Amino acid sequence: MQPPRERLVGTGRAGWMGMGRGAGRSALGFWPTLAFLLCSFPAAASPCKILKCNSEFWSATAGGPSPASDDAPEFCAALRTYALCTRRTARTCRGDLAYHSAVHGIEDLMSQHNCSKDGPTSQPRLRTLPPPGDSQERSDSPEICHYERSFHKHAAAPNYTHCGLFGDPHLRTFTDRFQTCKVQGAWPLIDNNYLNVQVTNTPVLPGSAATATSKLTIIFKNFQECVDQKVYQAEMDELPAAFADGSKNGGDKHGANSLRITEKVSGQHVEIQAKYIGTTIVVRQVGRYLTFAVRMPEEVVHAVEDRDSQGLYLCLRGCPLNQQIDFQAARAPEGPAPAAPDTFPYETAVAKCKERLPVEDLYYQACVFDLLTTGDVNFTLAAYYALEDVKMLHSDKDKLHLYERTREPPGRAAAAGLAPAPRLLLGSLLLLALLPVFPEALAA
């Protein structure tokens, strides 16, 4: 019988320092702060692009702040490129903590490494991936980095579950409940021992109650000899084909290729395979907004240290009752569907959704609702691809189509924890862990 898999319970400082490659003493204040800023301020869509500047610099330097003497000119070029990026976004970043921290950090690093402000710049680069044959499938790779081999060598195959979020937004939970929710702002989709997923939903139209996903942050936690902590962040008009540090796998550990990111369609479709936890994630950009789908073993779904915290994430418990919308009220022409400028007539919405979704299930109904409330034809494709992802990821082919939405009765919703406040995933813990170095970086 296989021994139970060891859970990783570490401090915020240890996890975030693991993203680098050994910071020099003089830069210890800035680099944890940069990692913190890269991942801990996703709560609202903003024209400030400082996170993009941070990510490109991290990629260009491969996450390491102490270049060898031979690499100093290249490091200085990356710093100048970083500074140029911050200047270009300065007007939209006034008052932004991440922006001002980056500016101070650049000045500090340029001084430490004797970099001139004038000189060549560099283009961001992706970290080199191992050769194609060097994968998690090789014979000397740690067995624990392949979920099915390490957990179920002598047992039945694990039971996989699916969760998806798309459109205005519509949520399908791990238990196949289907809900339409308001959930404006930042909300946790998944929060367990192995990864965190947070989405930010913003109004589709000014003053409208209709929202859609404008930002997605996924944090894969450091796990044994398999993967370093990795962060993936997507937002409107920016669907990266790499993690925030520029890499496409799990880092420098022996089983790093048990976490891989693959671009299926440039700027539209990314797939992340986390074989060490038996998980597949699909992220798409459809029109201006994002969709999310995941396939995950039940054991991983329920892997939390604090059972009470399970009520805090949407993929498991669903939306709080006061955040749910009865979208089926818009199924008939006489239904009280909210009006939107340039919206579709009911008959036109039905016809457009029928073209892609011939079965009148909840995905078809969600499509009609979204066209009536937003007038954006791209929501037709969002519903279509959400169903396609279910077909690919759901383990029970008899449950592909759902026909009755789920609205929790008040008693059950209250027992599950009614209205969790929107929060930043791990933000508070990381801030506490970085307090000793954060003021030092800001004062630099």
CSV table of C-alpha atoms in Angstrom, one decimal:
chain,number,residue,atom,x,y,z
A,1,MET,CA,0.0,0.0,0.0
A,2,GLN,CA,1.4,3.4,-1.0
A,3,PRO,CA,2.2,5.8,1.9
A,4,PRO,CA,0.0,8.9,2.0
A,5,ARG,CA,1.4,11.8,0.0
A,6,GLU,CA,3.1,14.4,2.1
A,7,ARG,CA,1.3,17.8,2.2
A,8,LEU,CA,3.4,20.9,1.8
A,9,VAL,CA,2.7,23.4,4.5
A,10,GLY,CA,5.3,26.2,4.3
A,11,THR,CA,5.6,29.9,5.1
A,12,GLY,CA,4.9,32.5,2.5
A,13,ARG,CA,8.5,33.6,2.6
A,14,ALA,CA,9.9,30.2,1.8
A,15,GLY,CA,7.5,29.7,-1.1
A,16,TRP,CA,8.2,33.1,-2.7
A,17,MET,CA,11.9,33.0,-2.3
A,18,GLY,CA,11.8,29.6,-4.1
A,19,MET,CA,10.9,31.5,-7.3
A,20,GLY,CA,14.3,33.0,-7.6
A,21,ARG,CA,17.7,31.4,-8.2
A,22,GLY,CA,19.5,32.6,-5.2
A,23,ALA,CA,19.3,36.3,-4.6
A,24,GLY,CA,22.5,38.2,-3.7
A,25,ARG,CA,22.6,39.8,-0.2
A,26,SER,CA,22.3,43.3,-1.6
A,27,ALA,CA,19.1,42.5,-3.5
A,28,LEU,CA,17.2,40.5,-1.0
A,29,GLY,CA,14.9,43.4,-0.2
A,30,PHE,CA,13.8,44.0,-3.8
A,31,TRP,CA,13.4,40.5,-5.2
A,32,PRO,CA,10.9,39.1,-2.7
A,33,THR,CA,9.0,42.3,-3.1
A,34,LEU,CA,9.0,42.0,-6.9
A,35,ALA,CA,7.6,38.4,-6.6
A,36,PHE,CA,5.0,39.7,-4.1
A,37,LEU,CA,3.9,42.5,-6.4
A,38,LEU,CA,3.8,40.2,-9.5
A,39,CYS,CA,1.1,38.1,-7.9
A,40,SER,CA,-0.6,39.8,-5.0
A,41,PHE,CA,-2.4,42.7,-6.6
A,42,PRO,CA,-4.9,41.2,-9.1
A,43,ALA,CA,-8.1,42.6,-7.5
A,44,ALA,CA,-9.1,45.0,-10.1
A,45,ALA,CA,-8.6,45.5,-13.9
A,46,SER,CA,-6.3,48.6,-14.4
A,47,PRO,CA,-4.8,50.4,-17.3
A,48,CYS,CA,-1.5,50.4,-15.4
A,49,LYS,CA,0.7,47.7,-16.9
A,50,ILE,CA,3.4,47.5,-14.2
A,51,LEU,CA,2.8,43.8,-13.7
A,52,LYS,CA,3.7,43.2,-17.4
A,53,CYS,CA,6.9,45.2,-16.9
A,54,ASN,CA,7.8,43.2,-13.8
A,55,SER,CA,7.1,39.9,-15.5
A,56,GLU,CA,9.2,40.8,-18.6
A,57,PHE,CA,12.1,41.8,-16.4
A,58,TRP,CA,11.8,38.6,-14.4
A,59,SER,CA,11.8,36.7,-17.6
A,60,ALA,CA,14.8,38.5,-19.1
A,61,THR,CA,16.9,37.8,-16.0
A,62,ALA,CA,15.6,34.3,-15.5
A,63,GLY,CA,14.6,35.2,-12.0
A,64,GLY,CA,18.1,35.8,-10.7
A,65,PRO,CA,19.3,39.2,-9.2
A,66,SER,CA,23.1,38.4,-9.0
A,67,PRO,CA,24.6,38.1,-12.5
A,68,ALA,CA,28.1,36.9,-13.0
A,69,SER,CA,30.6,39.5,-14.1
A,70,ASP,CA,30.4,38.3,-17.7
A,71,ASP,CA,26.6,38.8,-17.6
A,72,ALA,CA,26.7,42.3,-16.0
A,73,PRO,CA,26.2,44.2,-19.4
A,74,GLU,CA,23.2,42.0,-20.2
A,75,PHE,CA,21.7,42.5,-16.8
A,76,CYS,CA,22.2,46.3,-17.1
A,77,ALA,CA,20.5,46.2,-20.5
A,78,ALA,CA,17.5,44.3,-18.9
A,79,LEU,CA,17.3,47.0,-16.2
A,80,ARG,CA,17.3,49.8,-18.8
A,81,THR,CA,14.5,47.9,-20.6
A,82,TYR,CA,12.6,47.6,-17.3
A,83,ALA,CA,13.0,51.3,-16.6
A,84,LEU,CA,11.8,52.2,-20.1
A,85,CYS,CA,8.7,50.0,-19.6
A,86,THR,CA,7.9,51.8,-16.3
A,87,ARG,CA,8.2,55.2,-18.0
A,88,ARG,CA,5.8,54.2,-20.7
A,89,THR,CA,3.2,53.2,-18.2
A,90,ALA,CA,3.9,56.0,-15.7
A,91,ARG,CA,0.8,58.2,-16.6
A,92,THR,CA,-1.6,55.3,-15.9
A,93,CYS,CA,0.2,54.1,-12.8
A,94,ARG,CA,0.1,57.2,-10.6
A,95,GLY,CA,-0.5,56.2,-7.0
A,96,ASP,CA,0.0,52.5,-7.8
A,97,LEU,CA,2.1,50.8,-5.0
A,98,ALA,CA,3.6,48.2,-7.4
A,99,TYR,CA,4.7,50.9,-9.8
A,100,HIS,CA,6.4,53.0,-7.2
A,101,SER,CA,8.1,50.0,-5.7
A,102,ALA,CA,9.4,48.9,-9.1
A,103,VAL,CA,10.8,52.4,-9.8
A,104,HIS,CA,12.7,52.5,-6.5
A,105,GLY,CA,13.9,48.9,-7.0
A,106,ILE,CA,15.3,49.7,-10.5
A,107,GLU,CA,17.2,52.7,-9.1
A,108,ASP,CA,18.7,50.5,-6.4
A,109,LEU,CA,19.7,47.7,-8.7
A,110,MET,CA,21.3,50.1,-11.2
A,111,SER,CA,23.3,51.6,-8.5
A,112,GLN,CA,24.4,48.3,-7.0
A,113,HIS,CA,25.6,47.0,-10.4
A,114,ASN,CA,27.1,50.3,-11.6
A,115,CYS,CA,24.7,50.4,-14.6
A,116,SER,CA,24.6,53.5,-16.7
A,117,LYS,CA,21.1,54.9,-17.5
A,118,ASP,CA,22.2,55.3,-21.1
A,119,GLY,CA,23.0,52.3,-23.2
A,120,PRO,CA,21.5,49.3,-25.1
A,121,THR,CA,18.3,47.7,-24.0
A,122,SER,CA,17.3,44.0,-24.3
A,123,GLN,CA,14.2,42.1,-25.3
A,124,PRO,CA,12.6,39.7,-22.7
A,125,ARG,CA,13.4,36.1,-23.2
A,126,LEU,CA,11.9,32.8,-22.1
A,127,ARG,CA,13.9,30.5,-20.0
A,128,THR,CA,15.4,27.6,-21.9
A,129,LEU,CA,13.3,24.4,-21.6
A,130,PRO,CA,14.9,21.0,-21.1
A,131,PRO,CA,15.3,18.8,-24.2
A,132,PRO,CA,12.0,17.1,-25.4
A,133,GLY,CA,13.0,13.8,-24.1
A,134,ASP,CA,13.7,15.1,-20.6
A,135,SER,CA,10.2,14.9,-19.3
A,136,GLN,CA,8.3,13.6,-16.3
A,137,GLU,CA,7.9,10.2,-18.1
A,138,ARG,CA,11.6,9.3,-18.0
A,139,SER,CA,12.5,6.3,-15.8
A,140,ASP,CA,14.6,8.2,-13.2
A,141,SER,CA,12.0,10.9,-12.6
A,142,PRO,CA,10.5,10.9,-9.1
A,143,GLU,CA,7.4,8.7,-9.0
A,144,ILE,CA,5.6,11.1,-6.7
A,145,CYS,CA,5.6,13.6,-9.6
A,146,HIS,CA,3.1,11.5,-11.6
A,147,TYR,CA,-0.2,11.5,-9.7
A,148,GLU,CA,-1.7,8.3,-11.1
A,149,ARG,CA,1.6,6.3,-10.7
A,150,SER,CA,2.3,7.5,-7.1
A,151,PHE,CA,-1.2,7.3,-5.7
A,152,HIS,CA,-2.9,4.5,-7.5
A,153,LYS,CA,-0.3,2.0,-8.5
A,154,HIS,CA,-2.3,-0.8,-7.0
A,155,ALA,CA,-5.7,0.8,-6.8
A,156,ALA,CA,-8.6,1.8,-9.0
A,157,ALA,CA,-8.2,4.9,-11.1
A,158,PRO,CA,-9.0,8.2,-9.3
A,159,ASN,CA,-12.3,9.9,-9.7
A,160,TYR,CA,-11.9,13.1,-11.6
A,161,THR,CA,-14.1,16.1,-11.3
A,162,HIS,CA,-14.7,19.2,-13.4
A,163,CYS,CA,-15.3,22.9,-12.7
A,164,GLY,CA,-15.8,25.7,-15.3
A,165,LEU,CA,-16.5,29.4,-15.4
A,166,PHE,CA,-17.5,31.3,-18.5
A,167,GLY,CA,-19.7,34.1,-19.8
A,168,ASP,CA,-21.7,36.4,-17.5
A,169,PRO,CA,-20.3,34.5,-15.4
A,170,HIS,CA,-21.8,31.0,-15.3
A,171,LEU,CA,-20.3,28.5,-12.9
A,172,ARG,CA,-20.3,24.7,-13.1
A,173,THR,CA,-19.0,23.3,-9.8
A,174,PHE,CA,-17.1,20.2,-9.0
A,175,THR,CA,-20.4,18.6,-8.0
A,176,ASP,CA,-22.1,19.5,-11.3
A,177,ARG,CA,-24.2,22.3,-9.9
A,178,PHE,CA,-24.8,25.1,-12.5
A,179,GLN,CA,-25.3,28.7,-11.4
A,180,THR,CA,-25.2,32.2,-12.8
A,181,CYS,CA,-23.6,34.7,-10.5
A,182,LYS,CA,-22.9,38.3,-10.0
A,183,VAL,CA,-19.6,37.9,-8.0
A,184,GLN,CA,-18.2,41.3,-9.1
A,185,GLY,CA,-14.6,41.9,-8.1
A,186,ALA,CA,-12.0,39.3,-7.0
A,187,TRP,CA,-13.3,35.8,-5.9
A,188,PRO,CA,-11.5,32.5,-5.2
A,189,LEU,CA,-12.4,29.7,-7.5
A,190,ILE,CA,-10.0,27.1,-6.0
A,191,ASP,CA,-8.0,27.2,-2.7
A,192,ASN,CA,-6.4,23.9,-1.6
A,193,ASN,CA,-3.0,22.5,-0.5
A,194,TYR,CA,-1.6,22.4,-4.0
A,195,LEU,CA,-2.9,25.5,-5.9
A,196,ASN,CA,-5.0,28.6,-5.7
A,197,VAL,CA,-7.1,30.1,-8.5
A,198,GLN,CA,-8.6,33.6,-8.3
A,199,VAL,CA,-10.8,35.4,-10.8
A,200,THR,CA,-11.7,39.0,-11.1
A,201,ASN,CA,-15.0,39.9,-12.7
A,202,THR,CA,-15.8,43.3,-14.0
A,203,PRO,CA,-19.0,44.9,-15.5
A,204,VAL,CA,-19.5,44.2,-19.2
A,205,LEU,CA,-21.2,47.6,-19.7
A,206,PRO,CA,-21.0,50.8,-17.6
A,207,GLY,CA,-23.7,50.6,-14.9
A,208,SER,CA,-24.7,47.1,-15.9
A,209,ALA,CA,-25.2,44.2,-13.5
A,210,ALA,CA,-23.7,41.8,-16.1
A,211,THR,CA,-20.1,40.9,-15.3
A,212,ALA,CA,-17.5,38.7,-17.0
A,213,THR,CA,-14.0,37.5,-16.1
A,214,SER,CA,-11.3,40.1,-16.9
A,215,LYS,CA,-8.4,38.6,-14.9
A,216,LEU,CA,-7.3,35.1,-13.8
A,217,THR,CA,-4.4,34.3,-11.4
A,218,ILE,CA,-3.3,30.7,-10.7
A,219,ILE,CA,-0.7,29.9,-8.1
A,220,PHE,CA,0.9,26.4,-8.2
A,221,LYS,CA,2.5,25.8,-4.8
A,222,ASN,CA,6.0,24.4,-4.3
A,223,PHE,CA,5.8,20.6,-4.0
A,224,GLN,CA,8.6,18.3,-2.9
A,225,GLU,CA,11.1,17.4,-5.6
A,226,CYS,CA,8.5,18.1,-8.4
A,227,VAL,CA,7.9,21.8,-8.8
A,228,ASP,CA,8.9,25.2,-7.6
A,229,GLN,CA,6.1,27.7,-6.8
A,230,LYS,CA,4.8,29.1,-10.1
A,231,VAL,CA,2.3,31.8,-11.0
A,232,TYR,CA,0.2,32.1,-14.1
A,233,GLN,CA,-1.7,35.4,-14.7
A,234,ALA,CA,-3.9,36.3,-17.6
A,235,GLU,CA,-6.1,39.3,-18.2
A,236,MET,CA,-8.1,40.9,-21.0
A,237,ASP,CA,-6.1,41.1,-24.2
A,238,GLU,CA,-3.1,39.3,-22.6
A,239,LEU,CA,-3.1,35.5,-22.5
A,240,PRO,CA,0.5,34.5,-21.9
A,241,ALA,CA,2.0,31.3,-23.0
A,242,ALA,CA,4.3,31.2,-20.0
A,243,PHE,CA,4.3,31.6,-16.3
A,244,ALA,CA,5.0,35.0,-14.7
A,245,ASP,CA,8.7,34.2,-14.5
A,246,GLY,CA,8.9,33.5,-18.2
A,247,SER,CA,9.3,29.7,-17.8
A,248,LYS,CA,7.0,27.0,-19.3
A,249,ASN,CA,7.6,24.3,-16.8
A,250,GLY,CA,7.8,23.7,-13.0
A,251,GLY,CA,11.3,25.2,-12.5
A,252,ASP,CA,14.7,23.6,-11.7
A,253,LYS,CA,13.6,20.5,-9.7
A,254,HIS,CA,14.1,17.0,-11.0
A,255,GLY,CA,10.4,16.5,-11.7
A,256,ALA,CA,9.9,20.0,-13.1
A,257,ASN,CA,8.2,18.8,-16.3
A,258,SER,CA,5.3,17.4,-14.3
A,259,LEU,CA,4.0,21.0,-14.6
A,260,ARG,CA,3.9,22.3,-18.2
A,261,ILE,CA,2.1,25.1,-20.0
A,262,THR,CA,1.2,24.7,-23.7
A,263,GLU,CA,-0.2,27.4,-26.1
A,264,LYS,CA,-2.9,25.7,-28.2
A,265,VAL,CA,-4.0,28.9,-30.1
A,266,SER,CA,-1.9,32.0,-29.8
A,267,GLY,CA,-3.6,34.6,-27.6
A,268,GLN,CA,-6.8,32.5,-27.4
A,269,HIS,CA,-6.2,29.1,-25.8
A,270,VAL,CA,-3.7,27.9,-23.2
A,271,GLU,CA,-3.5,24.5,-21.5
A,272,ILE,CA,-1.6,23.8,-18.2
A,273,GLN,CA,-0.8,20.2,-17.3
A,274,ALA,CA,0.0,19.6,-13.6
A,275,LYS,CA,0.7,15.8,-13.7
A,276,TYR,CA,2.0,15.7,-10.2
A,277,ILE,CA,-1.6,16.4,-8.9
A,278,GLY,CA,-3.4,14.8,-11.9
A,279,THR,CA,-4.8,18.2,-13.0
A,280,THR,CA,-5.5,19.8,-16.3
A,281,ILE,CA,-6.4,23.5,-16.7
A,282,VAL,CA,-7.8,25.2,-19.8
A,283,VAL,CA,-7.8,29.0,-20.1
A,284,ARG,CA,-9.3,30.8,-23.1
A,285,GLN,CA,-9.8,34.3,-24.2
A,286,VAL,CA,-13.1,34.6,-26.1
A,287,GLY,CA,-13.7,38.1,-27.3
A,288,ARG,CA,-12.5,40.4,-24.5
A,289,TYR,CA,-13.1,38.1,-21.6
A,290,LEU,CA,-11.6,34.9,-20.1
A,291,THR,CA,-13.0,31.4,-19.5
A,292,PHE,CA,-11.7,28.8,-17.1
A,293,ALA,CA,-12.0,25.0,-17.0
A,294,VAL,CA,-10.3,22.4,-14.8
A,295,ARG,CA,-10.1,18.6,-14.4
A,296,MET,CA,-9.0,17.6,-11.0
A,297,PRO,CA,-9.0,14.4,-8.8
A,298,GLU,CA,-11.5,14.5,-5.9
A,299,GLU,CA,-8.6,13.8,-3.5
A,300,VAL,CA,-6.9,17.0,-4.6
A,301,VAL,CA,-10.2,19.0,-4.6
A,302,HIS,CA,-10.6,18.2,-0.9
A,303,ALA,CA,-7.0,18.5,0.1
A,304,VAL,CA,-7.2,21.4,2.6
A,305,GLU,CA,-5.7,21.8,6.0
A,306,ASP,CA,-8.7,23.7,7.4
A,307,ARG,CA,-12.0,22.0,6.4
A,308,ASP,CA,-13.9,25.1,7.3
A,309,SER,CA,-12.1,27.0,4.5
A,310,GLN,CA,-13.6,24.8,1.9
A,311,GLY,CA,-16.7,27.0,1.9
A,312,LEU,CA,-14.6,29.9,0.7
A,313,TYR,CA,-14.1,28.8,-2.9
A,314,LEU,CA,-16.7,28.8,-5.6
A,315,CYS,CA,-15.7,25.6,-7.6
A,316,LEU,CA,-16.6,23.5,-4.5
A,317,ARG,CA,-19.4,25.3,-2.8
A,318,GLY,CA,-20.9,27.4,-5.6
A,319,CYS,CA,-21.8,31.1,-5.4
A,320,PRO,CA,-23.3,32.5,-2.2
A,321,LEU,CA,-27.1,32.7,-2.4
A,322,ASN,CA,-27.1,36.5,-2.5
A,323,GLN,CA,-24.8,36.4,-5.5
A,324,GLN,CA,-26.9,34.0,-7.6
A,325,ILE,CA,-29.1,35.1,-10.6
A,326,ASP,CA,-32.1,33.3,-12.0
A,327,PHE,CA,-31.1,33.6,-15.6
A,328,GLN,CA,-33.9,31.2,-16.7
A,329,ALA,CA,-36.2,34.2,-16.3
A,330,ALA,CA,-34.9,35.3,-19.7
A,331,ARG,CA,-35.8,32.1,-21.5
A,332,ALA,CA,-39.0,33.4,-23.0
A,333,PRO,CA,-39.7,36.6,-25.0
A,334,GLU,CA,-42.0,37.9,-22.2
A,335,GLY,CA,-39.4,37.1,-19.5
A,336,PRO,CA,-37.9,40.1,-17.6
A,337,ALA,CA,-34.5,40.0,-19.4
A,338,PRO,CA,-32.4,43.1,-18.6
A,339,ALA,CA,-32.1,45.4,-21.5
A,340,ALA,CA,-28.7,46.4,-22.9
A,341,PRO,CA,-27.7,48.9,-25.7
A,342,ASP,CA,-27.6,47.2,-29.1
A,343,THR,CA,-28.8,44.0,-27.6
A,344,PHE,CA,-30.3,41.2,-29.6
A,345,PRO,CA,-34.0,40.5,-30.0
A,346,TYR,CA,-34.9,37.3,-28.3
A,347,GLU,CA,-35.5,35.4,-31.6
A,348,THR,CA,-32.2,36.5,-32.9
A,349,ALA,CA,-30.4,35.4,-29.7
A,350,VAL,CA,-32.0,32.0,-29.9
A,351,ALA,CA,-31.1,31.6,-33.5
A,352,LYS,CA,-27.4,32.5,-33.0
A,353,CYS,CA,-27.1,30.2,-30.0
A,354,LYS,CA,-28.8,27.3,-31.9
A,355,GLU,CA,-26.1,27.5,-34.5
A,356,ARG,CA,-23.4,26.5,-32.0
A,357,LEU,CA,-25.4,24.8,-29.3
A,358,PRO,CA,-28.2,22.7,-30.9
A,359,VAL,CA,-29.0,20.9,-27.5
A,360,GLU,CA,-31.2,23.2,-25.4
A,361,ASP,CA,-29.3,22.5,-22.2
A,362,LEU,CA,-28.0,25.1,-19.7
A,363,TYR,CA,-25.1,26.1,-21.9
A,364,TYR,CA,-27.6,27.0,-24.6
A,365,GLN,CA,-29.8,28.9,-22.1
A,366,ALA,CA,-26.7,30.7,-20.7
A,367,CYS,CA,-25.8,31.7,-24.3
A,368,VAL,CA,-29.3,33.2,-24.9
A,369,PHE,CA,-29.1,35.0,-21.5
A,370,ASP,CA,-25.7,36.5,-22.3
A,371,LEU,CA,-26.7,37.8,-25.7
A,372,LEU,CA,-29.9,39.4,-24.2
A,373,THR,CA,-27.9,41.1,-21.4
A,374,THR,CA,-24.7,42.1,-23.2
A,375,GLY,CA,-25.4,42.3,-26.9
A,376,ASP,CA,-21.9,40.8,-27.4
A,377,VAL,CA,-22.0,37.9,-29.9
A,378,ASN,CA,-18.7,36.6,-28.5
A,379,PHE,CA,-20.6,35.2,-25.6
A,380,THR,CA,-22.0,32.6,-28.0
A,381,LEU,CA,-18.5,31.3,-28.5
A,382,ALA,CA,-17.8,31.4,-24.7
A,383,ALA,CA,-20.7,29.0,-24.1
A,384,TYR,CA,-19.7,26.8,-27.0
A,385,TYR,CA,-16.1,26.4,-25.9
A,386,ALA,CA,-17.2,25.9,-22.2
A,387,LEU,CA,-19.2,22.9,-23.4
A,388,GLU,CA,-16.3,21.7,-25.5
A,389,ASP,CA,-14.1,21.8,-22.5
A,390,VAL,CA,-16.6,19.8,-20.5
A,391,LYS,CA,-16.5,17.1,-23.2
A,392,MET,CA,-12.7,17.0,-23.0
A,393,LEU,CA,-12.4,17.2,-19.2
A,394,HIS,CA,-15.4,15.7,-17.5
A,395,SER,CA,-15.0,12.0,-16.6
A,396,ASP,CA,-18.7,11.1,-16.7
A,397,LYS,CA,-19.9,11.4,-20.3
A,398,ASP,CA,-23.5,11.0,-19.1
A,399,LYS,CA,-23.3,14.4,-17.4
A,400,LEU,CA,-22.1,16.5,-20.2
A,401,HIS,CA,-25.4,18.3,-20.6
A,402,LEU,CA,-27.2,19.8,-17.7
A,403,TYR,CA,-30.8,20.9,-17.9
A,404,GLU,CA,-31.8,22.3,-14.5
A,405,ARG,CA,-29.8,25.1,-12.8
A,406,THR,CA,-29.1,24.8,-9.1
A,407,ARG,CA,-30.1,27.4,-6.6
A,408,GLU,CA,-29.2,26.5,-3.0
A,409,PRO,CA,-32.0,26.7,-0.4
A,410,PRO,CA,-31.3,29.4,2.2
A,411,GLY,CA,-30.6,26.9,5.0
A,412,ARG,CA,-28.0,25.0,3.1
A,413,ALA,CA,-26.4,28.1,1.7
A,414,ALA,CA,-26.1,29.5,5.2
A,415,ALA,CA,-24.6,26.3,6.5
A,416,ALA,CA,-22.0,26.4,3.8
A,417,GLY,CA,-21.0,30.0,4.6
A,418,LEU,CA,-23.1,32.6,2.9
A,419,ALA,CA,-21.1,35.4,1.6
A,420,PRO,CA,-17.3,35.3,1.7
A,421,ALA,CA,-15.8,38.7,1.1
A,422,PRO,CA,-13.8,39.0,-2.1
A,423,ARG,CA,-10.1,38.6,-1.1
A,424,LEU,CA,-6.7,38.3,-2.6
A,425,LEU,CA,-5.4,34.8,-2.6
A,426,LEU,CA,-2.5,34.4,-0.1
A,427,GLY,CA,-2.1,38.2,-0.2
A,428,SER,CA,-2.3,38.7,3.6
A,429,LEU,CA,0.1,35.8,4.4
A,430,LEU,CA,2.6,37.0,1.8
A,431,LEU,CA,2.5,40.6,3.1
A,432,LEU,CA,3.1,39.4,6.6
A,433,ALA,CA,6.0,37.2,5.5
A,434,LEU,CA,7.6,40.1,3.5
A,435,LEU,CA,7.2,42.9,6.1
A,436,PRO,CA,10.8,42.7,7.1
A,437,VAL,CA,12.0,43.4,3.5
A,438,PHE,CA,9.2,45.5,2.1
A,439,PRO,CA,10.1,48.8,3.8
A,440,GLU,CA,13.7,48.3,2.9
A,441,ALA,CA,12.8,48.0,-0.8
A,442,LEU,CA,10.5,51.0,-0.7
A,443,ALA,CA,13.2,53.1,1.0
A,444,ALA,CA,15.9,52.2,-1.4
